[in-house]
Amino acid sequence: MEVLGKPLQLPCGLRMPNRLCKTATSEHMGHVKTGEVSPELVELYRQWALGGAGLLITGNVMVDDHLEGPGNVVIPEGEPPEMWRKWAEASHSVASGGSRPLALVQLSHPGRQSPLAVSWARPRAPSEVAFVLPGVGIQAFRTPRALGLEEVKALPGKFAAGARLAAKAGFDGVQVHAAHGYLLSQFLSPHTNRRTDAYGGSAANRARLLLEVVAAVRLAIGSTKVLSVKVNCADFRLGGLDQSEALELMAKLKQASVDLVEISGGTYENMLMVRQEEKEGYFVDFSKSVREKVPGLPVLAVGGFKSLVGCASAIVKGECDVVGLCRLLCLQPDLPKRWGPCPSARTACARFHTLWLEGEDLPAAGKSVRIQVPILGALLIPGLGYYYHQRQIQRIGAGLPVESRCPTLRLLLVALPRKLLWEPGRLSTQNRLGLTAVALGVLGLLLSRKRGS
Ligand SMILES: Cc1cc2nc3c(=O)[nH]c(=O)nc-3n(C[C@H](O)[C@H](O)[C@H](O)COP(=O)(O)O)c2cc1C
């Protein structure tokens, strides 16, 4: 287990005190109208920093006013506001006997994955490719409109501005979100990128925007800050980004002075990044190939890790340099501390692990990946497990205890409708009424089908 406690020096010179990372976790805890950082978000990151992970990556922060969900934090103009500085400071909190974690801001643009709940307008994307959500999703997505060439060329500057602000606020660097079907991932994918200009067509053309963004961000933050990129090993859909192309991209990212690549997979249309399966580390075959084919590029593997042994063995087997945890830490922010490298902590973590395996009265951690989402709930909301975890981090930020069970009915009937239909401050009342009517219509249709069958 000691491997998890070994520091890791990144190419930029900064050092992670251990090999565990709290991966990006979209909190939806910014101000719904202005996208400002809230005190609850600051408190959440204090808890995570005290929890002992060696690297914290914030939830996706939007580089302009295109949102992924209500309550996204948005990069402000000008100097970093005071709340940003507090956010950075809290993210570096050190527990007694612990070490100062590194903290990165994840920069993102949703592209076509921008729901009606945040804007009635058509989202922007590489091409006009309609969105197909499996099941009946409450979050509806309009078919995007293709970005003009000038709009594409403006994007690296937006990411760079975000990176500059994050560094000025006190963060150790940024992570560029090019996974999970967000805008940069849409450019990489032959399915969503049908452009015929310099940004579409060949693999090199589709990677152009990401590489331009990376270059601009590096210039903005300098050589001594961390520049990470999160990429899909594949989109797992016909015509999407495949593994051989993703592997070629890794070498280019190394050449572009990236400090850490995070490997994930899937998109909103196929949410394979948050699976409910027994296998730990479901993208490690690919992350291992990256380590073998692109030596010297530190690799962070995320997805499904749920035991101390699973995390440690991924490092020992050379499958990754850093292990990412998300859902576990939404339920138990101090889990890494329990797994810490010092002898006394090792005893604690061994005990914790045994308890976990025996299914005894656990702190919520063991339940996170075992939460069984009821069929009707999952039908109505494909990402129900995702919302459950997001709700828990909102509770932690507000000083409330986590719920050890998924409150499905409350989520379905009260919390989600309120969040999606009534809270989004950017929607007009007319839009909210429209959305409510659509949601009620869908619900009615489902219920009548159920009765008829
Ligand atoms: C509530 C929630 C929010 C997430 N938000 C983001 C995000 O903003 N950016 C991102 O790259 N991944 C996001 N993810 C994906 C996680 O970073 C991670 O890739 C995924 O949950 C798999 O890791 P796990 O099995 O440890 O949960 C989110 C996941 C959850 C559950």
CSV table of C-alpha atoms and ligand atoms in Angstrom, one decimal:
chain,number,residue,atom,x,y,z
A,1,MET,CA,0.0,0.0,0.0
A,2,GLU,CA,3.0,2.3,0.5
A,3,VAL,CA,3.1,3.0,-3.2
A,4,LEU,CA,0.0,5.3,-2.8
A,5,GLY,CA,2.0,7.4,-0.3
A,6,LYS,CA,4.9,8.0,-2.6
A,7,PRO,CA,5.2,11.6,-3.9
A,8,LEU,CA,5.2,12.2,-7.6
A,9,GLN,CA,7.2,15.0,-9.3
A,10,LEU,CA,5.4,16.3,-12.4
A,11,PRO,CA,7.4,17.5,-15.4
A,12,CYS,CA,6.7,21.2,-14.5
A,13,GLY,CA,8.6,20.6,-11.2
A,14,LEU,CA,5.6,20.6,-8.8
A,15,ARG,CA,5.2,17.6,-6.6
A,16,MET,CA,2.1,15.6,-5.6
A,17,PRO,CA,2.6,14.4,-2.0
A,18,ASN,CA,0.8,11.1,-2.8
A,19,ARG,CA,-0.7,9.2,-5.7
A,20,LEU,CA,-4.4,9.8,-5.0
A,21,CYS,CA,-6.4,12.4,-6.8
A,22,LYS,CA,-9.9,13.8,-6.2
A,23,THR,CA,-11.0,14.0,-9.9
A,24,ALA,CA,-13.2,16.7,-11.3
A,25,THR,CA,-16.7,16.7,-9.8
A,26,SER,CA,-19.1,19.2,-11.2
A,27,GLU,CA,-20.6,20.7,-8.1
A,28,HIS,CA,-23.3,23.0,-9.5
A,29,MET,CA,-22.6,25.2,-6.4
A,30,GLY,CA,-21.8,28.4,-8.2
A,31,HIS,CA,-24.2,31.4,-8.2
A,32,VAL,CA,-27.0,30.4,-10.6
A,33,LYS,CA,-27.1,33.9,-12.2
A,34,THR,CA,-23.5,35.0,-12.1
A,35,GLY,CA,-21.4,31.9,-11.9
A,36,GLU,CA,-19.6,33.1,-8.9
A,37,VAL,CA,-17.9,30.8,-6.4
A,38,SER,CA,-20.1,30.3,-3.3
A,39,PRO,CA,-18.9,29.9,0.4
A,40,GLU,CA,-20.3,26.4,0.3
A,41,LEU,CA,-18.0,25.5,-2.6
A,42,VAL,CA,-15.0,26.9,-0.6
A,43,GLU,CA,-16.0,24.8,2.4
A,44,LEU,CA,-16.4,21.6,0.3
A,45,TYR,CA,-12.8,22.0,-1.1
A,46,ARG,CA,-11.5,22.6,2.5
A,47,GLN,CA,-13.0,19.3,3.4
A,48,TRP,CA,-11.5,17.6,0.4
A,49,ALA,CA,-8.1,19.1,1.0
A,50,LEU,CA,-8.1,18.1,4.6
A,51,GLY,CA,-9.2,14.6,3.4
A,52,GLY,CA,-5.6,13.8,2.2
A,53,ALA,CA,-5.7,13.3,-1.6
A,54,GLY,CA,-2.4,14.6,-3.1
A,55,LEU,CA,-4.2,16.3,-6.0
A,56,LEU,CA,-7.6,18.0,-6.2
A,57,ILE,CA,-9.2,18.9,-9.5
A,58,THR,CA,-12.2,21.2,-9.3
A,59,GLY,CA,-15.5,20.5,-11.1
A,60,ASN,CA,-15.6,21.8,-14.6
A,61,VAL,CA,-15.5,25.6,-14.7
A,62,MET,CA,-16.9,27.2,-17.8
A,63,VAL,CA,-14.7,29.3,-20.0
A,64,ASP,CA,-17.6,31.5,-21.1
A,65,ASP,CA,-21.3,31.7,-20.5
A,66,HIS,CA,-22.1,28.4,-22.2
A,67,LEU,CA,-23.1,26.2,-19.3
A,68,GLU,CA,-23.1,22.4,-18.6
A,69,GLY,CA,-25.7,22.8,-15.8
A,70,PRO,CA,-27.4,25.3,-13.5
A,71,GLY,CA,-24.9,26.6,-10.9
A,72,ASN,CA,-21.7,26.1,-12.9
A,73,VAL,CA,-18.8,28.3,-11.9
A,74,VAL,CA,-17.9,30.6,-14.8
A,75,ILE,CA,-14.5,32.3,-15.4
A,76,PRO,CA,-15.0,35.9,-14.5
A,77,GLU,CA,-13.4,38.8,-16.4
A,78,GLY,CA,-10.5,40.8,-14.9
A,79,GLU,CA,-8.6,40.0,-11.7
A,80,PRO,CA,-9.5,37.0,-9.6
A,81,PRO,CA,-12.4,37.8,-7.2
A,82,GLU,CA,-11.8,37.4,-3.5
A,83,MET,CA,-13.9,34.2,-3.5
A,84,TRP,CA,-11.6,32.6,-6.1
A,85,ARG,CA,-8.6,33.3,-3.8
A,86,LYS,CA,-10.4,31.8,-0.9
A,87,TRP,CA,-11.3,28.8,-3.0
A,88,ALA,CA,-7.7,28.3,-3.9
A,89,GLU,CA,-6.5,28.7,-0.3
A,90,ALA,CA,-9.1,26.3,1.0
A,91,SER,CA,-8.1,23.7,-1.6
A,92,HIS,CA,-4.6,23.8,-0.2
A,93,SER,CA,-5.7,23.2,3.5
A,94,VAL,CA,-3.4,20.9,5.3
A,95,ALA,CA,-4.6,18.5,8.1
A,96,SER,CA,-2.2,18.1,11.0
A,97,GLY,CA,0.5,15.7,10.0
A,98,GLY,CA,-0.6,15.9,6.4
A,99,SER,CA,0.8,17.4,3.3
A,100,ARG,CA,-0.3,20.3,1.1
A,101,PRO,CA,-2.2,18.9,-1.9
A,102,LEU,CA,-1.8,20.4,-5.4
A,103,ALA,CA,-5.1,21.9,-6.7
A,104,LEU,CA,-6.1,22.4,-10.3
A,105,VAL,CA,-9.1,24.1,-11.9
A,106,GLN,CA,-10.8,22.1,-14.6
A,107,LEU,CA,-11.6,24.3,-17.6
A,108,SER,CA,-14.4,23.3,-19.9
A,109,HIS,CA,-16.9,24.3,-22.6
A,110,PRO,CA,-20.0,22.0,-22.9
A,111,GLY,CA,-20.5,22.4,-26.6
A,112,ARG,CA,-23.6,20.4,-27.6
A,113,GLN,CA,-23.9,19.1,-24.0
A,114,SER,CA,-25.7,22.2,-22.8
A,115,PRO,CA,-29.2,21.4,-21.6
A,116,LEU,CA,-32.4,23.4,-22.1
A,117,ALA,CA,-32.4,23.9,-18.3
A,118,VAL,CA,-29.6,26.5,-18.7
A,119,SER,CA,-30.5,28.1,-22.0
A,120,TRP,CA,-33.3,28.0,-24.6
A,121,ALA,CA,-30.8,28.9,-27.3
A,122,ARG,CA,-29.2,26.3,-29.5
A,123,PRO,CA,-25.8,25.2,-28.1
A,124,ARG,CA,-22.6,25.6,-30.2
A,125,ALA,CA,-20.7,22.6,-31.3
A,126,PRO,CA,-18.2,21.6,-34.1
A,127,SER,CA,-21.2,20.5,-36.3
A,128,GLU,CA,-24.9,20.2,-36.3
A,129,VAL,CA,-25.2,16.7,-34.9
A,130,ALA,CA,-28.4,16.0,-33.0
A,131,PHE,CA,-28.2,14.7,-29.4
A,132,VAL,CA,-29.6,11.3,-28.6
A,133,LEU,CA,-30.1,10.7,-24.9
A,134,PRO,CA,-30.8,7.1,-24.0
A,135,GLY,CA,-34.0,6.6,-22.0
A,136,VAL,CA,-36.1,9.6,-21.3
A,137,GLY,CA,-34.0,12.3,-19.9
A,138,ILE,CA,-35.5,15.2,-18.1
A,139,GLN,CA,-32.6,17.3,-19.4
A,140,ALA,CA,-33.4,18.0,-23.0
A,141,PHE,CA,-30.7,19.1,-25.4
A,142,ARG,CA,-31.4,21.0,-28.6
A,143,THR,CA,-29.5,20.2,-31.8
A,144,PRO,CA,-26.5,22.5,-31.8
A,145,ARG,CA,-25.5,24.9,-34.4
A,146,ALA,CA,-22.0,24.7,-35.9
A,147,LEU,CA,-19.4,27.1,-34.7
A,148,GLY,CA,-18.0,29.5,-37.3
A,149,LEU,CA,-14.3,29.5,-38.0
A,150,GLU,CA,-13.7,32.8,-36.1
A,151,GLU,CA,-15.6,31.4,-33.1
A,152,VAL,CA,-13.4,28.3,-33.1
A,153,LYS,CA,-10.3,30.5,-33.3
A,154,ALA,CA,-11.4,32.5,-30.3
A,155,LEU,CA,-11.6,29.4,-28.1
A,156,PRO,CA,-7.9,28.9,-27.2
A,157,GLY,CA,-7.8,32.5,-25.9
A,158,LYS,CA,-10.8,31.8,-23.6
A,159,PHE,CA,-9.2,28.7,-22.1
A,160,ALA,CA,-5.9,30.7,-21.7
A,161,ALA,CA,-7.7,33.5,-19.9
A,162,GLY,CA,-9.3,31.0,-17.6
A,163,ALA,CA,-6.0,29.4,-16.9
A,164,ARG,CA,-4.3,32.7,-16.2
A,165,LEU,CA,-7.0,33.7,-13.7
A,166,ALA,CA,-6.9,30.3,-12.0
A,167,ALA,CA,-3.1,30.6,-11.6
A,168,LYS,CA,-3.4,34.2,-10.3
A,169,ALA,CA,-6.0,33.1,-7.8
A,170,GLY,CA,-3.5,30.7,-6.3
A,171,PHE,CA,-4.2,27.4,-8.0
A,172,ASP,CA,-1.3,25.2,-9.1
A,173,GLY,CA,-2.5,25.0,-12.6
A,174,VAL,CA,-5.4,23.7,-14.7
A,175,GLN,CA,-6.9,20.7,-16.3
A,176,VAL,CA,-8.3,21.1,-19.8
A,177,HIS,CA,-11.5,19.0,-20.1
A,178,ALA,CA,-11.3,17.2,-23.5
A,179,ALA,CA,-13.3,14.1,-22.4
A,180,HIS,CA,-16.9,13.0,-21.8
A,181,GLY,CA,-18.3,14.5,-25.0
A,182,TYR,CA,-17.7,18.2,-24.0
A,183,LEU,CA,-16.7,20.6,-26.7
A,184,LEU,CA,-13.0,19.7,-27.1
A,185,SER,CA,-14.0,16.0,-27.1
A,186,GLN,CA,-16.6,16.8,-29.7
A,187,PHE,CA,-13.9,18.2,-31.9
A,188,LEU,CA,-11.8,15.0,-31.5
A,189,SER,CA,-14.7,12.7,-32.3
A,190,PRO,CA,-15.4,11.9,-36.0
A,191,HIS,CA,-19.1,11.4,-35.0
A,192,THR,CA,-19.7,14.9,-33.7
A,193,ASN,CA,-17.1,16.7,-35.9
A,194,ARG,CA,-18.2,16.8,-39.5
A,195,ARG,CA,-16.3,20.0,-40.4
A,196,THR,CA,-14.6,20.4,-43.7
A,197,ASP,CA,-12.2,23.2,-42.6
A,198,ALA,CA,-8.8,22.9,-40.9
A,199,TYR,CA,-10.6,21.7,-37.7
A,200,GLY,CA,-12.3,18.6,-39.2
A,201,GLY,CA,-11.6,15.6,-41.3
A,202,SER,CA,-8.3,13.9,-40.5
A,203,ALA,CA,-7.2,12.9,-37.0
A,204,ALA,CA,-4.6,15.7,-37.1
A,205,ASN,CA,-7.3,18.3,-38.0
A,206,ARG,CA,-9.7,17.1,-35.3
A,207,ALA,CA,-6.9,17.3,-32.7
A,208,ARG,CA,-5.9,20.8,-33.8
A,209,LEU,CA,-8.2,22.8,-31.5
A,210,LEU,CA,-7.2,20.8,-28.4
A,211,LEU,CA,-3.5,21.3,-29.3
A,212,GLU,CA,-4.0,25.0,-29.8
A,213,VAL,CA,-5.8,25.2,-26.5
A,214,VAL,CA,-3.0,23.4,-24.8
A,215,ALA,CA,-0.4,25.7,-26.3
A,216,ALA,CA,-2.3,28.8,-25.4
A,217,VAL,CA,-2.8,27.6,-21.8
A,218,ARG,CA,0.9,26.7,-21.4
A,219,LEU,CA,1.8,30.2,-22.6
A,220,ALA,CA,-0.6,31.7,-20.1
A,221,ILE,CA,0.5,29.8,-17.0
A,222,GLY,CA,4.2,29.4,-17.8
A,223,SER,CA,6.4,26.3,-17.4
A,224,THR,CA,6.2,26.0,-13.7
A,225,LYS,CA,2.5,25.3,-13.3
A,226,VAL,CA,0.7,22.1,-13.9
A,227,LEU,CA,-1.1,21.6,-17.2
A,228,SER,CA,-3.2,18.5,-17.3
A,229,VAL,CA,-5.6,17.2,-19.9
A,230,LYS,CA,-8.6,14.8,-19.4
A,231,VAL,CA,-9.2,12.7,-22.5
A,232,ASN,CA,-11.3,9.8,-23.5
A,233,CYS,CA,-9.6,6.5,-24.4
A,234,ALA,CA,-12.7,6.1,-26.6
A,235,ASP,CA,-16.2,7.4,-27.0
A,236,PHE,CA,-17.6,3.9,-27.1
A,237,ARG,CA,-19.9,4.6,-29.9
A,238,LEU,CA,-20.0,3.8,-33.6
A,239,GLY,CA,-18.0,6.4,-35.5
A,240,GLY,CA,-16.7,8.0,-32.3
A,241,LEU,CA,-13.1,8.5,-31.2
A,242,ASP,CA,-11.4,5.1,-31.0
A,243,GLN,CA,-8.5,3.8,-28.9
A,244,SER,CA,-5.8,3.8,-31.6
A,245,GLU,CA,-6.4,7.4,-32.4
A,246,ALA,CA,-6.6,8.4,-28.7
A,247,LEU,CA,-3.2,6.7,-28.2
A,248,GLU,CA,-1.6,8.7,-31.0
A,249,LEU,CA,-3.0,11.8,-29.4
A,250,MET,CA,-1.1,11.1,-26.2
A,251,ALA,CA,2.3,11.4,-27.8
A,252,LYS,CA,1.2,14.8,-29.2
A,253,LEU,CA,0.1,15.9,-25.7
A,254,LYS,CA,3.5,14.9,-24.3
A,255,GLN,CA,5.3,17.0,-27.0
A,256,ALA,CA,3.0,19.9,-26.0
A,257,SER,CA,4.4,19.8,-22.5
A,258,VAL,CA,1.4,18.3,-20.7
A,259,ASP,CA,2.2,17.3,-17.1
A,260,LEU,CA,-0.5,14.7,-16.5
A,261,VAL,CA,-3.1,13.0,-18.7
A,262,GLU,CA,-6.2,11.7,-17.2
A,263,ILE,CA,-7.8,8.8,-19.0
A,264,SER,CA,-11.6,8.4,-19.0
A,265,GLY,CA,-14.2,7.4,-21.6
A,266,GLY,CA,-17.8,7.8,-22.8
A,267,THR,CA,-20.1,10.8,-23.4
A,268,TYR,CA,-23.5,12.0,-22.1
A,269,GLU,CA,-25.1,9.7,-24.7
A,270,ASN,CA,-23.2,6.7,-23.3
A,271,MET,CA,-22.3,7.5,-19.7
A,272,LEU,CA,-19.5,4.9,-19.4
A,273,MET,CA,-17.4,7.1,-17.2
A,274,VAL,CA,-19.7,6.4,-14.2
A,275,ARG,CA,-20.4,2.7,-14.4
A,276,GLN,CA,-21.9,0.5,-11.8
A,277,GLU,CA,-19.7,-2.6,-12.2
A,278,GLU,CA,-17.5,-4.7,-10.0
A,279,LYS,CA,-14.3,-4.2,-12.1
A,280,GLU,CA,-12.0,-1.6,-10.5
A,281,GLY,CA,-10.3,0.8,-12.8
A,282,TYR,CA,-12.3,0.2,-16.0
A,283,PHE,CA,-9.9,2.1,-18.3
A,284,VAL,CA,-6.6,0.8,-17.0
A,285,ASP,CA,-5.8,-1.4,-20.0
A,286,PHE,CA,-5.6,1.8,-22.0
A,287,SER,CA,-3.8,3.8,-19.4
A,288,LYS,CA,-1.2,1.1,-19.2
A,289,SER,CA,-0.7,1.3,-23.0
A,290,VAL,CA,-0.1,5.0,-22.6
A,291,ARG,CA,2.6,4.5,-20.0
A,292,GLU,CA,4.2,1.9,-22.2
A,293,LYS,CA,4.0,3.8,-25.5
A,294,VAL,CA,4.6,7.3,-24.3
A,295,PRO,CA,7.2,7.0,-21.5
A,296,GLY,CA,7.7,10.1,-19.4
A,297,LEU,CA,4.0,11.2,-19.6
A,298,PRO,CA,2.5,10.8,-16.2
A,299,VAL,CA,-0.9,9.1,-16.3
A,300,LEU,CA,-3.9,9.4,-14.1
A,301,ALA,CA,-6.4,6.5,-14.3
A,302,VAL,CA,-10.0,7.1,-13.1
A,303,GLY,CA,-13.1,5.0,-13.1
A,304,GLY,CA,-14.5,2.5,-10.7
A,305,PHE,CA,-11.7,2.3,-8.1
A,306,LYS,CA,-13.2,1.2,-4.8
A,307,SER,CA,-10.7,-0.4,-2.6
A,308,LEU,CA,-7.3,0.3,-1.2
A,309,VAL,CA,-5.9,-2.8,-2.8
A,310,GLY,CA,-7.4,-2.0,-6.2
A,311,CYS,CA,-5.8,1.5,-6.1
A,312,ALA,CA,-2.4,0.3,-5.0
A,313,SER,CA,-2.3,-2.6,-7.4
A,314,ALA,CA,-3.0,-0.3,-10.4
A,315,ILE,CA,0.2,1.6,-9.5
A,316,VAL,CA,2.3,-1.5,-8.8
A,317,LYS,CA,1.2,-3.1,-12.1
A,318,GLY,CA,2.3,0.0,-13.9
A,319,GLU,CA,-1.2,0.8,-15.1
A,320,CYS,CA,-1.0,4.4,-14.0
A,321,ASP,CA,1.1,6.9,-11.9
A,322,VAL,CA,-1.9,8.4,-10.1
A,323,VAL,CA,-5.3,6.9,-9.2
A,324,GLY,CA,-8.4,9.1,-9.5
A,325,LEU,CA,-11.4,8.8,-7.2
A,326,CYS,CA,-14.6,10.7,-7.5
A,327,ARG,CA,-17.8,9.0,-6.2
A,328,LEU,CA,-16.1,7.5,-3.2
A,329,LEU,CA,-14.8,11.0,-2.2
A,330,CYS,CA,-18.3,12.5,-2.7
A,331,LEU,CA,-19.4,10.3,0.1
A,332,GLN,CA,-16.3,10.2,2.2
A,333,PRO,CA,-14.0,13.2,1.6
A,334,ASP,CA,-11.4,12.0,4.1
A,335,LEU,CA,-11.0,8.5,2.7
A,336,PRO,CA,-7.4,9.1,1.5
A,337,LYS,CA,-6.3,10.2,5.0
A,338,ARG,CA,-7.5,6.9,6.3
A,339,TRP,CA,-5.4,5.2,3.6
A,340,GLY,CA,-2.3,7.4,4.4
A,341,PRO,CA,1.2,6.1,4.2
A,342,CYS,CA,2.4,6.5,7.8
A,343,PRO,CA,2.4,3.3,10.0
A,344,SER,CA,-0.5,4.4,12.2
A,345,ALA,CA,-2.6,5.4,9.3
A,346,ARG,CA,-1.8,2.1,7.6
A,347,THR,CA,-3.2,0.3,10.5
A,348,ALA,CA,-6.3,2.4,10.3
A,349,CYS,CA,-6.7,1.8,6.6
A,350,ALA,CA,-6.2,-1.9,6.9
A,351,ARG,CA,-9.0,-1.9,9.5
A,352,PHE,CA,-11.1,0.2,7.3
A,353,HIS,CA,-10.6,-2.1,4.3
A,354,THR,CA,-11.5,-5.1,6.3
A,355,LEU,CA,-14.6,-3.5,7.5
A,356,TRP,CA,-15.5,-2.5,4.0
A,357,LEU,CA,-15.0,-6.0,2.6
A,358,GLU,CA,-17.1,-7.5,5.4
A,359,GLY,CA,-19.8,-5.0,4.6
A,360,GLU,CA,-20.0,-3.9,8.2
A,361,ASP,CA,-21.3,-0.6,9.4
A,362,LEU,CA,-19.3,1.6,7.2
A,363,PRO,CA,-18.9,5.2,6.7
A,364,ALA,CA,-20.8,5.7,3.4
A,365,ALA,CA,-17.7,5.0,1.2
A,366,GLY,CA,-18.4,1.3,0.4
A,367,LYS,CA,-21.9,2.1,-0.7
A,368,SER,CA,-21.0,4.6,-3.3
A,369,VAL,CA,-20.4,2.2,-6.1
A,370,ARG,CA,-23.0,-0.3,-4.9
A,371,ILE,CA,-25.9,2.0,-5.0
A,372,GLN,CA,-28.6,0.3,-7.0
A,373,VAL,CA,-30.5,2.7,-9.0
A,374,PRO,CA,-34.2,1.6,-9.2
A,375,ILE,CA,-35.3,0.8,-12.8
A,376,LEU,CA,-38.1,3.4,-13.0
A,377,GLY,CA,-35.7,6.1,-11.6
A,378,ALA,CA,-33.0,5.1,-14.1
A,379,LEU,CA,-35.5,5.2,-16.9
A,380,LEU,CA,-36.6,8.7,-16.1
A,381,ILE,CA,-33.1,9.9,-15.3
A,382,PRO,CA,-30.2,8.0,-16.9
A,383,GLY,CA,-27.7,9.8,-14.7
A,384,LEU,CA,-29.6,9.2,-11.4
A,385,GLY,CA,-26.4,7.9,-9.6
A,386,TYR,CA,-24.5,11.0,-10.8
A,387,TYR,CA,-27.2,13.3,-9.3
A,388,TYR,CA,-27.1,11.3,-6.0
A,389,HIS,CA,-23.4,11.9,-5.7
A,390,GLN,CA,-23.7,15.6,-6.7
A,391,ARG,CA,-26.3,16.0,-4.0
A,392,GLN,CA,-24.0,14.6,-1.4
A,393,ILE,CA,-21.2,17.1,-2.1
A,394,GLN,CA,-23.7,19.9,-2.0
A,395,ARG,CA,-24.7,18.6,1.5
A,396,ILE,CA,-21.0,18.4,2.6
A,397,GLY,CA,-20.5,22.0,1.5
A,398,ALA,CA,-23.5,23.1,3.5
A,399,GLY,CA,-22.3,21.2,6.6
A,400,LEU,CA,-25.0,18.5,6.3
A,401,PRO,CA,-24.3,14.7,6.7
A,402,VAL,CA,-24.2,12.6,3.5
A,403,GLU,CA,-27.2,10.4,2.9
A,404,SER,CA,-26.2,6.7,2.8
A,405,ARG,CA,-29.1,5.8,0.5
A,406,CYS,CA,-30.2,7.2,-2.7
A,407,PRO,CA,-33.4,9.1,-1.9
A,408,THR,CA,-34.9,8.2,-5.3
A,409,LEU,CA,-38.4,9.5,-4.9
A,410,ARG,CA,-37.3,12.8,-3.4
A,411,LEU,CA,-34.8,13.2,-6.1
A,412,LEU,CA,-37.2,12.4,-8.9
A,413,LEU,CA,-40.2,14.3,-7.7
A,414,VAL,CA,-38.8,17.2,-5.8
A,415,ALA,CA,-35.1,17.9,-6.0
A,416,LEU,CA,-34.4,17.4,-9.7
A,417,PRO,CA,-37.5,19.2,-11.0
A,418,ARG,CA,-36.8,22.1,-8.7
A,419,LYS,CA,-33.1,22.2,-9.7
A,420,LEU,CA,-33.8,21.8,-13.4
A,421,LEU,CA,-37.0,23.8,-13.9
A,422,TRP,CA,-37.1,26.4,-11.2
A,423,GLU,CA,-33.7,27.2,-9.9
A,424,PRO,CA,-31.8,28.0,-13.0
A,425,GLY,CA,-31.5,31.8,-12.7
A,426,ARG,CA,-30.8,32.4,-16.3
A,427,LEU,CA,-34.1,31.1,-17.6
A,428,SER,CA,-37.1,33.4,-17.9
A,429,THR,CA,-40.4,32.4,-16.2
A,430,GLN,CA,-41.8,31.7,-19.6
A,431,ASN,CA,-39.1,29.2,-20.3
A,432,ARG,CA,-39.5,27.5,-16.9
A,433,LEU,CA,-43.2,27.2,-17.5
A,434,GLY,CA,-42.5,25.7,-20.9
A,435,LEU,CA,-40.0,23.2,-19.4
A,436,THR,CA,-42.4,22.3,-16.6
A,437,ALA,CA,-45.1,21.5,-19.2
A,438,VAL,CA,-42.7,19.3,-21.2
A,439,ALA,CA,-41.6,17.5,-18.1
A,440,LEU,CA,-45.2,16.9,-17.0
A,441,GLY,CA,-46.1,15.7,-20.6
A,442,VAL,CA,-43.2,13.2,-20.6
A,443,LEU,CA,-44.2,12.0,-17.1
A,444,GLY,CA,-47.9,11.6,-18.2
A,445,LEU,CA,-46.8,9.7,-21.3
A,446,LEU,CA,-44.7,7.3,-19.3
A,447,LEU,CA,-47.4,6.7,-16.8
A,448,SER,CA,-50.0,6.0,-19.4
A,449,ARG,CA,-47.7,3.6,-21.2
A,450,LYS,CA,-47.0,1.8,-18.0
A,451,ARG,CA,-50.7,1.4,-17.3
A,452,GLY,CA,-51.3,0.2,-20.9
A,453,SER,CA,-48.6,-2.5,-20.8
B,1,LIG,C1,-21.3,14.1,-9.4
B,1,LIG,C2,-20.2,13.9,-10.5
B,1,LIG,C3,-19.7,15.1,-11.1
B,1,LIG,C4,-18.7,14.9,-12.1
B,1,LIG,N1,-18.2,16.0,-12.7
B,1,LIG,C5,-17.2,15.9,-13.6
B,1,LIG,C6,-16.6,17.1,-14.1
B,1,LIG,O1,-17.0,18.2,-13.9
B,1,LIG,N2,-15.6,16.9,-15.0
B,1,LIG,C7,-15.1,15.6,-15.3
B,1,LIG,O2,-14.1,15.5,-16.1
B,1,LIG,N3,-15.6,14.5,-14.8
B,1,LIG,C8,-16.6,14.6,-13.9
B,1,LIG,N4,-17.2,13.5,-13.3
B,1,LIG,C9,-16.5,12.2,-13.6
B,1,LIG,C10,-15.5,11.8,-12.5
B,1,LIG,O3,-14.4,12.8,-12.5
B,1,LIG,C11,-14.9,10.4,-12.8
B,1,LIG,O4,-14.3,10.4,-14.1
B,1,LIG,C12,-16.0,9.4,-12.7
B,1,LIG,O5,-16.9,9.6,-11.7
B,1,LIG,C13,-15.4,8.0,-12.5
B,1,LIG,O6,-14.7,7.9,-11.3
B,1,LIG,P1,-15.3,7.1,-10.0
B,1,LIG,O7,-15.6,5.7,-10.4
B,1,LIG,O8,-14.2,7.2,-9.0
B,1,LIG,O9,-16.5,7.9,-9.6
B,1,LIG,C14,-18.2,13.6,-12.4
B,1,LIG,C15,-18.7,12.5,-11.7
B,1,LIG,C16,-19.7,12.6,-10.8
B,1,LIG,C17,-20.3,11.4,-10.1
